[in-house]
Tab-separated table of C-alpha atoms and ligand atoms in Angstrom:
chain	number	residue	atom	x	y	z
V	1	MET	CA	128.716	72.765	104.160
V	2	SER	CA	126.261	75.118	105.698
V	3	GLN	CA	127.015	78.621	106.718
V	4	GLU	CA	124.979	80.053	109.507
V	5	ILE	CA	123.691	83.509	108.686
V	6	LYS	CA	123.429	85.659	111.707
V	7	LYS	CA	119.714	86.406	112.086
V	8	LYS	CA	118.836	90.086	111.883
V	9	GLN	CA	117.085	91.285	115.017
V	10	ILE	CA	114.118	93.500	114.256
V	11	ALA	CA	112.094	95.859	116.361
V	12	ILE	CA	108.719	96.825	115.008
V	13	LEU	CA	107.225	100.093	116.257
V	14	GLY	CA	103.512	99.893	115.517
V	15	SER	CA	103.328	96.104	115.112
V	16	THR	CA	99.489	95.919	115.258
V	17	GLY	CA	98.985	98.330	112.285
V	18	SER	CA	98.726	97.449	108.629
V	19	ILE	CA	102.538	97.715	107.969
V	20	GLY	CA	103.354	96.044	111.285
V	21	THR	CA	101.225	93.003	110.586
V	22	GLN	CA	102.664	92.642	107.039
V	23	ALA	CA	106.211	92.963	108.379
V	24	LEU	CA	105.463	90.006	110.690
V	25	GLN	CA	104.289	88.054	107.626
V	26	VAL	CA	107.621	88.787	105.943
V	27	ILE	CA	109.514	87.686	109.039
V	28	GLU	CA	107.383	84.527	109.247
V	29	GLU	CA	108.365	83.679	105.687
V	30	HIS	CA	112.089	84.073	106.436
V	31	PRO	CA	112.655	82.613	109.953
V	32	GLU	CA	116.263	81.708	108.974
V	33	ARG	CA	117.042	85.449	108.356
V	34	TYR	CA	114.937	87.476	110.744
V	35	GLU	CA	113.889	87.421	114.347
V	36	VAL	CA	111.580	89.732	116.249
V	37	TYR	CA	113.386	91.462	119.092
V	38	ALA	CA	110.709	93.942	120.176
V	39	LEU	CA	107.083	94.788	119.368
V	40	THR	CA	105.306	97.990	120.281
V	41	ALA	CA	101.707	99.048	119.856
V	42	ASN	CA	99.618	102.099	120.763
V	43	ASN	CA	96.264	100.639	121.860
V	44	GLN	CA	95.502	97.248	120.380
V	45	VAL	CA	96.612	95.199	123.370
V	46	ASP	CA	94.835	91.956	122.409
V	47	LEU	CA	96.543	91.759	119.026
V	48	LEU	CA	99.890	92.668	120.599
V	49	ILE	CA	99.449	89.815	123.075
V	50	ALA	CA	98.763	87.385	120.201
V	51	GLN	CA	101.776	88.649	118.287
V	52	ALA	CA	104.003	88.336	121.394
V	53	ARG	CA	102.895	84.739	122.000
V	54	ARG	CA	103.517	83.845	118.360
V	55	PHE	CA	106.869	85.551	117.798
V	56	MET	CA	108.356	85.420	121.291
V	57	PRO	CA	110.176	88.787	121.239
V	58	GLU	CA	112.565	89.815	124.071
V	59	ALA	CA	110.231	92.723	124.890
V	60	VAL	CA	106.900	94.334	124.159
V	61	VAL	CA	105.769	97.891	124.856
V	62	ILE	CA	102.234	99.300	124.886
V	63	ALA	CA	102.211	103.064	124.494
V	64	ASN	CA	98.855	103.515	126.269
V	65	GLU	CA	99.751	102.776	129.890
V	66	ASN	CA	96.133	101.902	130.735
V	67	HIS	CA	96.739	98.544	129.055
V	68	TYR	CA	99.893	97.692	130.950
V	69	ASN	CA	98.342	95.332	133.484
V	70	THR	CA	96.339	93.447	130.790
V	71	LEU	CA	99.549	92.960	128.751
V	72	LYS	CA	101.674	91.967	131.766
V	73	ASP	CA	99.150	89.430	133.064
V	74	ALA	CA	98.525	87.887	129.620
V	75	LEU	CA	102.265	87.275	129.043
V	76	SER	CA	103.194	86.325	132.685
V	77	ASP	CA	103.932	82.738	131.774
V	78	LEU	CA	106.528	83.757	129.148
V	79	PRO	CA	110.034	85.196	129.524
V	80	ILE	CA	108.998	88.438	127.649
V	81	LYS	CA	109.772	91.811	129.193
V	82	VAL	CA	106.730	94.025	129.309
V	83	TYR	CA	106.811	97.875	129.370
V	84	ALA	CA	104.419	100.753	128.864
V	85	GLY	CA	104.637	104.393	127.740
V	86	MET	CA	106.302	106.464	125.071
V	87	GLU	CA	109.539	106.711	127.009
V	88	ALA	CA	109.865	102.936	127.154
V	89	ILE	CA	109.466	102.796	123.335
V	90	CYS	CA	112.335	105.362	122.928
V	91	GLN	CA	114.443	103.258	125.280
V	92	ILE	CA	113.734	99.805	123.856
V	93	VAL	CA	114.922	100.788	120.369
V	94	GLU	CA	118.382	101.368	121.801
V	95	SER	CA	118.787	97.767	122.950
V	96	ALA	CA	122.137	96.426	121.837
V	97	PRO	CA	121.079	93.333	119.856
V	98	ILE	CA	118.666	95.244	117.578
V	99	ASP	CA	119.825	95.550	113.930
V	100	ILE	CA	116.761	97.134	112.241
V	101	VAL	CA	114.038	99.358	113.605
V	102	LEU	CA	110.874	99.430	111.476
V	103	THR	CA	109.053	102.689	112.239
V	104	ALA	CA	105.421	101.963	111.401
V	105	MET	CA	103.456	103.916	113.963
V	106	VAL	CA	101.042	106.600	112.811
V	107	GLY	CA	101.758	110.334	112.627
V	108	TYR	CA	103.843	112.727	114.619
V	109	ALA	CA	104.306	110.148	117.454
V	110	GLY	CA	106.929	108.467	115.271
V	111	LEU	CA	109.454	111.317	115.475
V	112	LYS	CA	110.948	110.822	118.982
V	113	PRO	CA	111.483	107.047	118.908
V	114	THR	CA	112.944	107.420	115.413
V	115	MET	CA	115.482	109.920	116.752
V	116	SER	CA	116.458	107.515	119.556
V	117	ALA	CA	116.955	104.658	117.058
V	118	ILE	CA	119.153	106.875	114.853
V	119	ARG	CA	121.245	107.897	117.768
V	120	ALA	CA	121.637	104.202	118.765
V	121	ARG	CA	122.823	103.509	115.144
V	122	LYS	CA	120.011	101.114	114.268
V	123	ALA	CA	119.247	100.817	110.571
V	124	ILE	CA	115.942	102.585	110.106
V	125	ALA	CA	113.274	100.979	107.934
V	126	LEU	CA	111.191	104.084	107.572
V	127	ALA	CA	107.441	103.554	107.224
V	128	ASN	CA	106.439	106.573	109.301
V	129	LYS	CA	106.687	109.328	106.645
V	130	GLU	CA	105.527	111.959	109.092
V	131	THR	CA	108.956	111.826	110.734
V	132	LEU	CA	110.557	113.272	107.563
V	133	VAL	CA	107.641	115.569	106.768
V	134	VAL	CA	107.787	117.228	110.206
V	135	ALA	CA	111.538	117.312	110.811
V	136	GLY	CA	113.366	116.123	107.628
V	137	GLU	CA	116.312	118.460	108.057
V	138	LEU	CA	116.820	117.519	111.685
V	139	ILE	CA	116.502	113.755	110.922
V	140	ASN	CA	118.981	113.970	108.012
V	141	LYS	CA	121.593	115.784	110.134
V	142	LEU	CA	121.233	113.256	112.891
V	143	ALA	CA	121.444	110.284	110.542
V	144	GLN	CA	124.633	111.821	109.002
V	145	GLU	CA	126.180	112.525	112.379
V	146	TYR	CA	125.571	108.951	113.556
V	147	ARG	CA	126.077	107.348	110.130
V	148	THR	CA	122.724	105.566	110.426
V	149	PRO	CA	121.131	104.368	107.169
V	150	ILE	CA	117.442	105.258	106.553
V	151	ILE	CA	115.857	102.856	104.146
V	152	PRO	CA	112.411	103.784	102.761
V	153	VAL	CA	109.431	101.452	103.191
V	154	ASP	CA	106.870	103.726	101.568
V	155	SER	CA	106.190	101.915	98.258
V	156	GLU	CA	106.935	105.008	96.119
V	157	HIS	CA	110.214	105.773	97.906
V	158	SER	CA	111.188	102.080	97.907
V	159	ALA	CA	110.593	102.185	94.149
V	160	VAL	CA	112.927	105.246	93.763
V	161	PHE	CA	115.451	103.612	96.064
V	162	GLN	CA	115.383	100.436	93.912
V	163	CYS	CA	115.779	102.505	90.700
V	164	LEU	CA	118.867	104.151	92.244
V	165	ALA	CA	120.668	100.861	92.939
V	166	GLY	CA	123.856	100.876	90.846
V	167	GLU	CA	123.516	104.577	90.023
V	168	VAL	CA	125.994	105.997	92.590
V	169	GLY	CA	127.383	109.270	91.275
V	170	ASN	CA	124.839	109.557	88.419
V	171	THR	CA	122.822	112.808	88.505
V	172	ILE	CA	119.108	112.548	89.148
V	173	GLU	CA	117.171	114.984	87.013
V	174	LYS	CA	113.789	114.140	88.404
V	175	VAL	CA	111.859	111.802	90.571
V	176	ILE	CA	108.355	111.003	89.398
V	177	LEU	CA	106.111	109.717	92.172
V	178	THR	CA	102.993	107.822	91.065
V	179	ALA	CA	99.648	108.315	92.763
V	180	SER	CA	96.606	106.046	92.456
V	181	GLY	CA	94.384	109.132	92.684
V	182	GLY	CA	92.417	107.409	95.435
V	183	PRO	CA	88.619	106.659	95.556
V	184	PHE	CA	87.715	110.266	94.439
V	185	ARG	CA	89.942	110.525	91.369
V	186	THR	CA	87.019	111.030	88.941
V	187	PHE	CA	84.750	113.035	91.317
V	188	THR	CA	83.852	116.621	90.423
V	189	TYR	CA	84.395	119.479	92.929
V	190	GLU	CA	80.609	119.496	93.576
V	191	GLN	CA	80.606	115.723	94.312
V	192	LEU	CA	83.603	116.159	96.668
V	193	GLN	CA	81.545	118.542	98.791
V	194	THR	CA	79.406	115.751	100.138
V	195	VAL	CA	81.677	112.704	100.351
V	196	THR	CA	81.565	110.753	103.604
V	197	PRO	CA	84.288	109.074	105.696
V	198	GLN	CA	82.863	105.664	104.626
V	199	GLN	CA	83.447	106.519	100.956
V	200	ALA	CA	86.881	107.942	101.644
V	201	LEU	CA	87.879	104.737	103.571
V	202	LYS	CA	87.432	102.607	100.433
V	203	HIS	CA	90.765	102.772	98.693
V	204	PRO	CA	90.753	101.143	95.220
V	205	ASN	CA	94.180	99.464	95.352
V	206	TRP	CA	95.804	99.488	98.802
V	207	GLU	CA	94.613	98.071	102.163
V	208	MET	CA	95.866	100.544	104.758
V	209	GLY	CA	95.032	102.097	108.112
V	210	ALA	CA	92.286	104.771	108.495
V	211	LYS	CA	94.572	107.807	108.785
V	212	ILE	CA	96.644	107.104	105.631
V	213	THR	CA	93.558	106.069	103.711
V	214	ILE	CA	91.944	109.426	104.305
V	215	ASP	CA	95.262	111.064	103.406
V	216	SER	CA	95.248	109.125	100.132
V	217	ALA	CA	91.687	110.211	99.321
V	218	SER	CA	92.614	113.886	99.930
V	219	MET	CA	96.042	113.472	98.255
V	220	MET	CA	97.691	114.792	101.366
V	221	ASN	CA	99.460	111.420	101.436
V	222	LYS	CA	101.087	112.312	98.059
V	223	GLY	CA	101.980	115.742	99.301
V	224	PHE	CA	103.721	114.255	102.259
V	225	GLU	CA	105.474	111.765	99.980
V	226	VAL	CA	106.823	114.674	97.885
V	227	ILE	CA	108.352	116.213	101.051
V	228	GLU	CA	109.554	112.779	102.171
V	229	ALA	CA	111.294	112.325	98.746
V	230	LYS	CA	113.023	115.663	99.094
V	231	TRP	CA	114.751	114.588	102.265
V	232	LEU	CA	115.353	110.966	101.435
V	233	PHE	CA	117.049	111.666	98.089
V	234	GLY	CA	118.444	115.215	98.600
V	235	LEU	CA	116.217	116.842	95.910
V	236	GLN	CA	115.104	120.380	95.167
V	237	PRO	CA	111.354	120.941	95.221
V	238	ASP	CA	111.168	121.351	91.427
V	239	GLN	CA	112.810	117.930	90.910
V	240	ILE	CA	109.805	116.043	92.251
V	241	ASP	CA	106.787	115.451	90.054
V	242	VAL	CA	103.517	113.592	90.691
V	243	VAL	CA	101.695	111.643	88.068
V	244	VAL	CA	98.328	109.900	88.594
V	245	HIS	CA	98.554	106.277	87.609
V	246	PRO	CA	95.319	104.577	88.712
V	247	GLN	CA	96.471	100.957	88.288
V	248	SER	CA	99.284	101.308	90.878
V	249	ILE	CA	101.534	98.988	88.914
V	250	ILE	CA	104.420	101.503	88.461
V	251	HIS	CA	105.377	102.439	92.042
V	252	SER	CA	107.518	105.408	91.016
V	253	MET	CA	110.305	106.485	88.582
V	254	VAL	CA	113.601	108.139	88.330
V	255	GLN	CA	114.667	110.306	85.351
V	256	PHE	CA	118.374	110.729	84.837
V	257	GLU	CA	120.285	113.502	83.061
V	258	ASP	CA	120.622	111.398	79.884
V	259	SER	CA	116.773	111.364	79.659
V	260	SER	CA	116.507	107.680	80.618
V	261	ILE	CA	113.668	106.910	83.027
V	262	LYS	CA	113.802	103.858	85.309
V	263	ALA	CA	110.577	102.543	86.788
V	264	GLN	CA	109.970	99.900	89.456
V	265	MET	CA	106.876	97.792	88.891
V	266	GLY	CA	104.834	95.067	90.518
V	267	LEU	CA	101.478	94.299	92.047
V	268	PRO	CA	100.564	96.668	94.909
V	269	ASP	CA	101.676	94.689	97.901
V	270	MET	CA	103.424	96.410	100.772
V	271	ARG	CA	105.261	93.258	101.779
V	272	LEU	CA	107.730	93.828	98.960
V	273	PRO	CA	109.052	97.230	100.127
V	274	ILE	CA	109.045	95.946	103.722
V	275	GLN	CA	111.021	92.911	102.756
V	276	TYR	CA	113.488	94.925	100.519
V	277	ALA	CA	114.179	97.326	103.480
V	278	PHE	CA	115.037	94.210	105.596
V	279	SER	CA	117.085	92.368	102.965
V	280	TYR	CA	118.763	95.380	101.289
V	281	PRO	CA	121.091	95.291	99.406
V	282	ASP	CA	120.114	91.688	98.653
V	283	ARG	CA	116.931	90.469	97.024
V	284	ILE	CA	115.469	87.363	98.571
V	285	HIS	CA	112.625	85.012	97.483
V	286	ALA	CA	108.999	86.113	98.027
V	287	SER	CA	105.950	83.949	97.809
V	288	PHE	CA	103.408	86.616	96.910
V	289	ASP	CA	101.651	86.994	93.555
V	290	ARG	CA	103.512	88.082	90.454
V	291	LEU	CA	102.392	90.759	88.000
V	292	ASP	CA	100.733	88.912	85.028
V	293	PHE	CA	100.965	90.929	81.816
V	294	SER	CA	98.167	88.842	80.221
V	295	LYS	CA	95.899	90.442	82.811
V	296	CYS	CA	97.589	93.854	82.948
V	297	THR	CA	96.976	95.353	79.564
V	298	ASN	CA	96.387	98.994	80.252
V	299	LEU	CA	98.654	101.384	82.192
V	300	THR	CA	97.376	104.930	82.146
V	301	PHE	CA	98.664	108.258	83.352
V	302	GLU	CA	97.140	111.655	84.012
V	303	GLN	CA	98.095	114.922	85.703
V	304	PRO	CA	97.058	115.512	89.312
V	305	ASP	CA	94.335	118.128	89.693
V	306	MET	CA	95.506	120.551	92.479
V	307	LYS	CA	92.251	122.484	92.316
V	308	ARG	CA	90.125	119.517	93.453
V	309	PHE	CA	92.925	118.112	95.605
V	310	ARG	CA	94.289	121.297	97.249
V	311	ASN	CA	96.181	119.386	99.905
V	312	LEU	CA	98.750	118.458	97.245
V	313	ALA	CA	99.270	122.171	96.415
V	314	LEU	CA	99.453	123.008	100.145
V	315	ALA	CA	102.186	120.406	100.676
V	316	TYR	CA	104.190	121.781	97.738
V	317	GLU	CA	103.705	125.332	99.268
V	318	ALA	CA	104.888	124.127	102.702
V	319	MET	CA	107.944	122.429	101.103
V	320	HIS	CA	108.877	125.643	99.248
V	321	ARG	CA	108.620	127.675	102.506
V	322	GLY	CA	110.605	125.089	104.418
V	323	GLY	CA	111.391	125.642	108.106
V	324	ASN	CA	108.509	124.571	110.350
V	325	ALA	CA	105.842	124.899	107.572
V	326	PRO	CA	105.625	121.159	106.829
V	327	CYS	CA	105.388	120.521	110.561
V	328	VAL	CA	102.384	122.898	110.679
V	329	ILE	CA	100.475	121.170	107.804
V	330	ASN	CA	101.184	117.737	109.307
V	331	ALA	CA	99.766	118.722	112.702
V	332	ALA	CA	96.770	120.527	111.124
V	333	ASN	CA	96.210	117.471	108.913
V	334	GLU	CA	96.152	115.025	111.825
V	335	VAL	CA	93.531	117.290	113.575
V	336	VAL	CA	91.296	117.642	110.477
V	337	VAL	CA	91.464	113.944	109.554
V	338	ASP	CA	90.293	113.058	112.977
V	339	ALA	CA	87.495	115.664	112.770
V	340	PHE	CA	86.465	114.429	109.343
V	341	LEU	CA	86.346	110.790	110.514
V	342	LYS	CA	84.063	111.933	113.420
V	343	GLU	CA	81.897	113.749	110.824
V	344	LYS	CA	82.525	117.160	112.382
V	345	ILE	CA	83.768	118.687	109.152
V	346	SER	CA	83.388	118.135	105.474
V	347	PHE	CA	85.974	116.551	103.173
V	348	LEU	CA	86.831	119.807	101.349
V	349	SER	CA	87.005	121.961	104.517
V	350	MET	CA	90.011	119.876	105.565
V	351	SER	CA	92.163	121.864	103.062
V	352	ASP	CA	90.661	125.206	104.185
V	353	ILE	CA	91.554	124.564	107.776
V	354	ILE	CA	95.063	123.345	106.948
V	355	GLU	CA	95.673	126.486	104.892
V	356	GLN	CA	94.331	128.815	107.580
V	357	THR	CA	96.514	127.053	110.166
V	358	LEU	CA	99.571	127.380	107.883
V	359	GLU	CA	98.998	131.191	107.757
V	360	ALA	CA	98.367	131.560	111.480
V	361	VAL	CA	101.399	129.676	112.992
V	362	SER	CA	104.549	131.788	113.346
V	363	PHE	CA	107.244	130.842	110.870
V	364	ILE	CA	110.609	129.510	112.109
V	365	THR	CA	113.362	129.233	109.499
V	366	THR	CA	115.653	126.699	111.198
V	367	PRO	CA	113.661	124.907	113.886
V	368	THR	CA	115.309	122.910	116.713
V	369	TYR	CA	113.628	119.816	118.073
V	370	ASP	CA	111.937	121.956	120.779
V	371	ASP	CA	110.642	124.276	118.111
V	372	TYR	CA	109.054	121.378	116.302
V	373	VAL	CA	107.353	120.237	119.485
V	374	ALA	CA	106.031	123.771	120.078
V	375	THR	CA	104.937	124.177	116.481
V	376	ASP	CA	103.038	120.877	116.572
V	377	THR	CA	101.272	121.949	119.737
V	378	GLU	CA	100.474	125.464	118.446
V	379	ALA	CA	99.203	124.136	115.074
V	380	ARG	CA	96.934	121.569	116.746
V	381	ILE	CA	95.383	124.209	118.992
V	382	ILE	CA	94.788	126.595	116.105
V	383	ALA	CA	93.299	123.912	113.790
V	384	SER	CA	91.005	122.733	116.656
V	385	GLN	CA	89.877	126.335	117.309
V	386	ILE	CA	88.941	126.795	113.678
V	387	ILE	CA	86.964	123.497	113.740
V	388	ASN	CA	85.104	124.486	116.911
V	389	LYS	CA	84.372	128.090	115.841
J	401	MG	MG1	103.056	105.554	99.611
C-alpha cells in the first residue's frame, strides 16, 4: 500500500544566490516531497534559465527588467510563464498552489515580497534576515493577523527553533547565538585598519554571498541576527547573548529557567536549516556529511570584542532604541558594504559611517510601512553623503 504524499509547492525568491542554489539541491534530493513552483532572481539571468530548464517551475521572474527578453527567448520552447520586475515578484508569491515561500534575496529588497507572501498565508522559510531587522514589529503583527508561520532558515535561528521543539510553555531565560568570529577574529585593531575586501571575502567556515560575507567579517551579521532573534522568539534585548565559537559546530543554544542549556550541533552546512524549514515539524533523511567526533576534538568559546567589532555594539544599540533605528543601520550598512567592496572606504570606517547615520536620521517610535520606506531612503542618502564628503 503506498500513500501519495501531496508534494509541497515551493517558491524560491533569490534562487541564484547561495541559499537559493542550496535549496534547489534539497529539492533535488527529495523529488517525492517538493516541487519548484516559482523561481526569482535579481540579475543572474543565465543561471536562472538553467535552473528553470532543470526544475520546470510554473513561473520565473527576473527583478531586473533589462533581462526580460533574454529570459523569455531562452525559455520560449517551454510552458513556463516569464515575468520581470519587483511587482511581479510580489504577485507571484500569492499564487494559490504555493505552500512555502523561501525568502533568500539580499537585503532590504526582501521586505515587500515577504509581506505579500504573509498576506497570502504562505508559510515563510525566512532566509532574508533584513526583513526582520528592518521591520520586525510590522512583520510579526502581519504574521499574527494572517496566522502565517515564519520558520527561520538562518543557521543560528534554526538551531534555536530546533532547541525549542517540545518546549511549548517553558520559559526561555536566554538565547545564546554562536558566532564564528569571521576571518578577522584574531586581528588587532591596527591590523583591521588596512584589511582589504579580498581578505574579508574569505570566510573560514561558511560559503556565502558577498554581502553577508562582509557582514560576517564586520560582525554586523551577528548584530542583525540578535535583532532577528528578538522578533522570531519574542525576547527582550538582554535575553540575547553572543558567544564566539570559531569551529561553527554548535549553531546556537537556548538556556531555560531551570538552568539547562540545549544546543543544536552539526557540520556547518546550510542545506540542513533549509531542509528543516521545508520538512518541519518532520525530520527527513539527508545525504550530507555527518559530524565525526574523532575529527572534532576541540570546541572553544570566547567573548565577542565589541571594541574591535563595533557593528555588534551598534546593532545592540539600535535594538535597544527600537522604532526605525534598526532600519537605519540596515540601510547605512548596505551602503557602506557596497562602498567597502568598491574600495572607496576602509573596513573600520564602515562602523563610523553607520553610527553617524544612526545619529542623523530622525527617530520614529512606531513606524508604518511608509515610514520604513522613507527611513531607508533617508539613511541611504545620508550614508552616501558621508562617504562622498
Ligand atoms: Mg547566520
